[in-house]
Amino acid sequence: MTDTYWVNKTFIVTGGARGQGAAEVNRLLRLGANVVVIDPLAPDSPDWAIDRSRADHLKIVSGSVAEEATWLEALDAVKALGSPLSGLVNNAGITLRKTVTETTLAEWENLLSVNLTGAFLGIRMTAPAMEAGASIVNVSSTAGLTGYFSAAYTASKWALRGLAKAAAIELAPRKIRVNTICPGLIDTPMINRPNAGYNANQASAFFEGNRAMTPLGRGAGPDEVAGAVIFLLGPDSRFITAADLAVDGGMIGAGIYSQIGRQVGTIKDPD
């Protein structure tokens, strides 16, 4: 079912091939919007998780968000779809679970190029083409709201919040809103699989540690985060800009006493 608000509007979603990004793309397509997806994954890869049944409403740009050429191609794709650019979701991101002294300069620069420079280029290059009333959503993390040992990842996610606020000030006169969501534990391959310096046992312990610190007692599905993104892209949030929205099951808001309460037995774990 489509919603008339979304029809004849185009949105760009970065990192949209799989996981959380694919959930955002699929939501937009179901609502009747046009979507340009930027992702380094080859367009013919079997790993894509987006619904291609509405192919006439979809354009795929294969490339890095850290390259200006990728964004120029994305803007050409918007023109080809023939409807106004109404929003951008800076969802693309990579992780690296290393501390400050463990992280090499090359690792630092690579992560920031995707997580931060990619979002900067996205806003700088697409905002001039956006219609009044458009919306930009930066995808940060709970790591952008509190201390976290992963140095480059944390720095990038804190910086995304600052970037959004600076852009919100600049773009407000044009009625373009800029907000940030900060997901907590999301059940996607990025957090579950052995990668980013973690073996299988460490990846499992990392997931369980995050779950234990979440008052709702579980991780979110990608579509639950996508719902928050759609809210910030859509008309129900038209008076919200420069805001940070935690989508984390209460992890940050409840703080350390949520876990302490469970340890002493005052708070019971959910069944």
Short mmCIF file of N, CA and C in Angstrom, two decimals, residues 211-218 248-252 254-255 258 262 270:
data_model
loop_
_atom_site.label_atom_id
_atom_site.label_comp_id
_atom_site.label_asym_id
_atom_site.label_seq_id
_atom_site.Cartn_x
_atom_site.Cartn_y
_atom_site.Cartn_z
N ARG A 211 23.22 -6.86 24.80
CA ARG A 211 21.86 -7.26 25.16
C ARG A 211 21.62 -7.09 26.65
N ALA A 212 22.62 -7.48 27.46
CA ALA A 212 22.48 -7.38 28.91
C ALA A 212 22.34 -5.93 29.38
N MET A 213 22.91 -4.99 28.62
CA MET A 213 22.83 -3.58 28.99
C MET A 213 21.59 -2.88 28.44
N THR A 214 20.74 -3.62 27.73
CA THR A 214 19.54 -3.05 27.13
C THR A 214 18.32 -3.37 28.00
N PRO A 215 17.68 -2.39 28.59
CA PRO A 215 16.56 -2.66 29.47
C PRO A 215 15.45 -3.51 28.85
N LEU A 216 15.20 -3.35 27.57
CA LEU A 216 14.17 -4.18 26.93
C LEU A 216 14.64 -5.60 26.68
N GLY A 217 15.90 -5.87 26.95
CA GLY A 217 16.38 -7.24 26.98
C GLY A 217 16.62 -7.91 25.65
N ARG A 218 16.75 -7.14 24.58
CA ARG A 218 16.95 -7.75 23.27
C ARG A 218 17.55 -6.72 22.32
N ASP A 248 17.32 2.45 21.00
CA ASP A 248 18.28 1.57 21.68
C ASP A 248 17.68 0.74 22.81
N GLY A 249 16.36 0.63 22.87
CA GLY A 249 15.76 -0.19 23.91
C GLY A 249 16.01 0.33 25.31
N GLY A 250 16.37 1.62 25.43
CA GLY A 250 16.59 2.23 26.74
C GLY A 250 18.02 2.16 27.22
N MET A 251 18.95 1.68 26.40
CA MET A 251 20.32 1.48 26.85
C MET A 251 20.95 2.75 27.41
N ILE A 252 20.89 3.84 26.66
CA ILE A 252 21.54 5.07 27.11
C ILE A 252 20.72 5.78 28.17
N ALA A 254 18.56 4.62 30.34
CA ALA A 254 18.50 3.94 31.63
C ALA A 254 19.85 3.94 32.33
N GLY A 255 20.93 3.97 31.57
CA GLY A 255 22.26 4.09 32.15
C GLY A 255 22.72 2.86 32.91
N SER A 258 20.46 0.32 35.26
CA SER A 258 19.65 -0.78 34.72
C SER A 258 20.35 -2.11 34.96
N ARG A 262 19.65 -5.29 37.84
CA ARG A 262 19.54 -6.71 37.52
C ARG A 262 20.51 -7.54 38.36
N PRO A 270 13.65 -10.01 31.69
CA PRO A 270 12.42 -10.45 31.04
C PRO A 270 12.49 -11.93 30.71
#
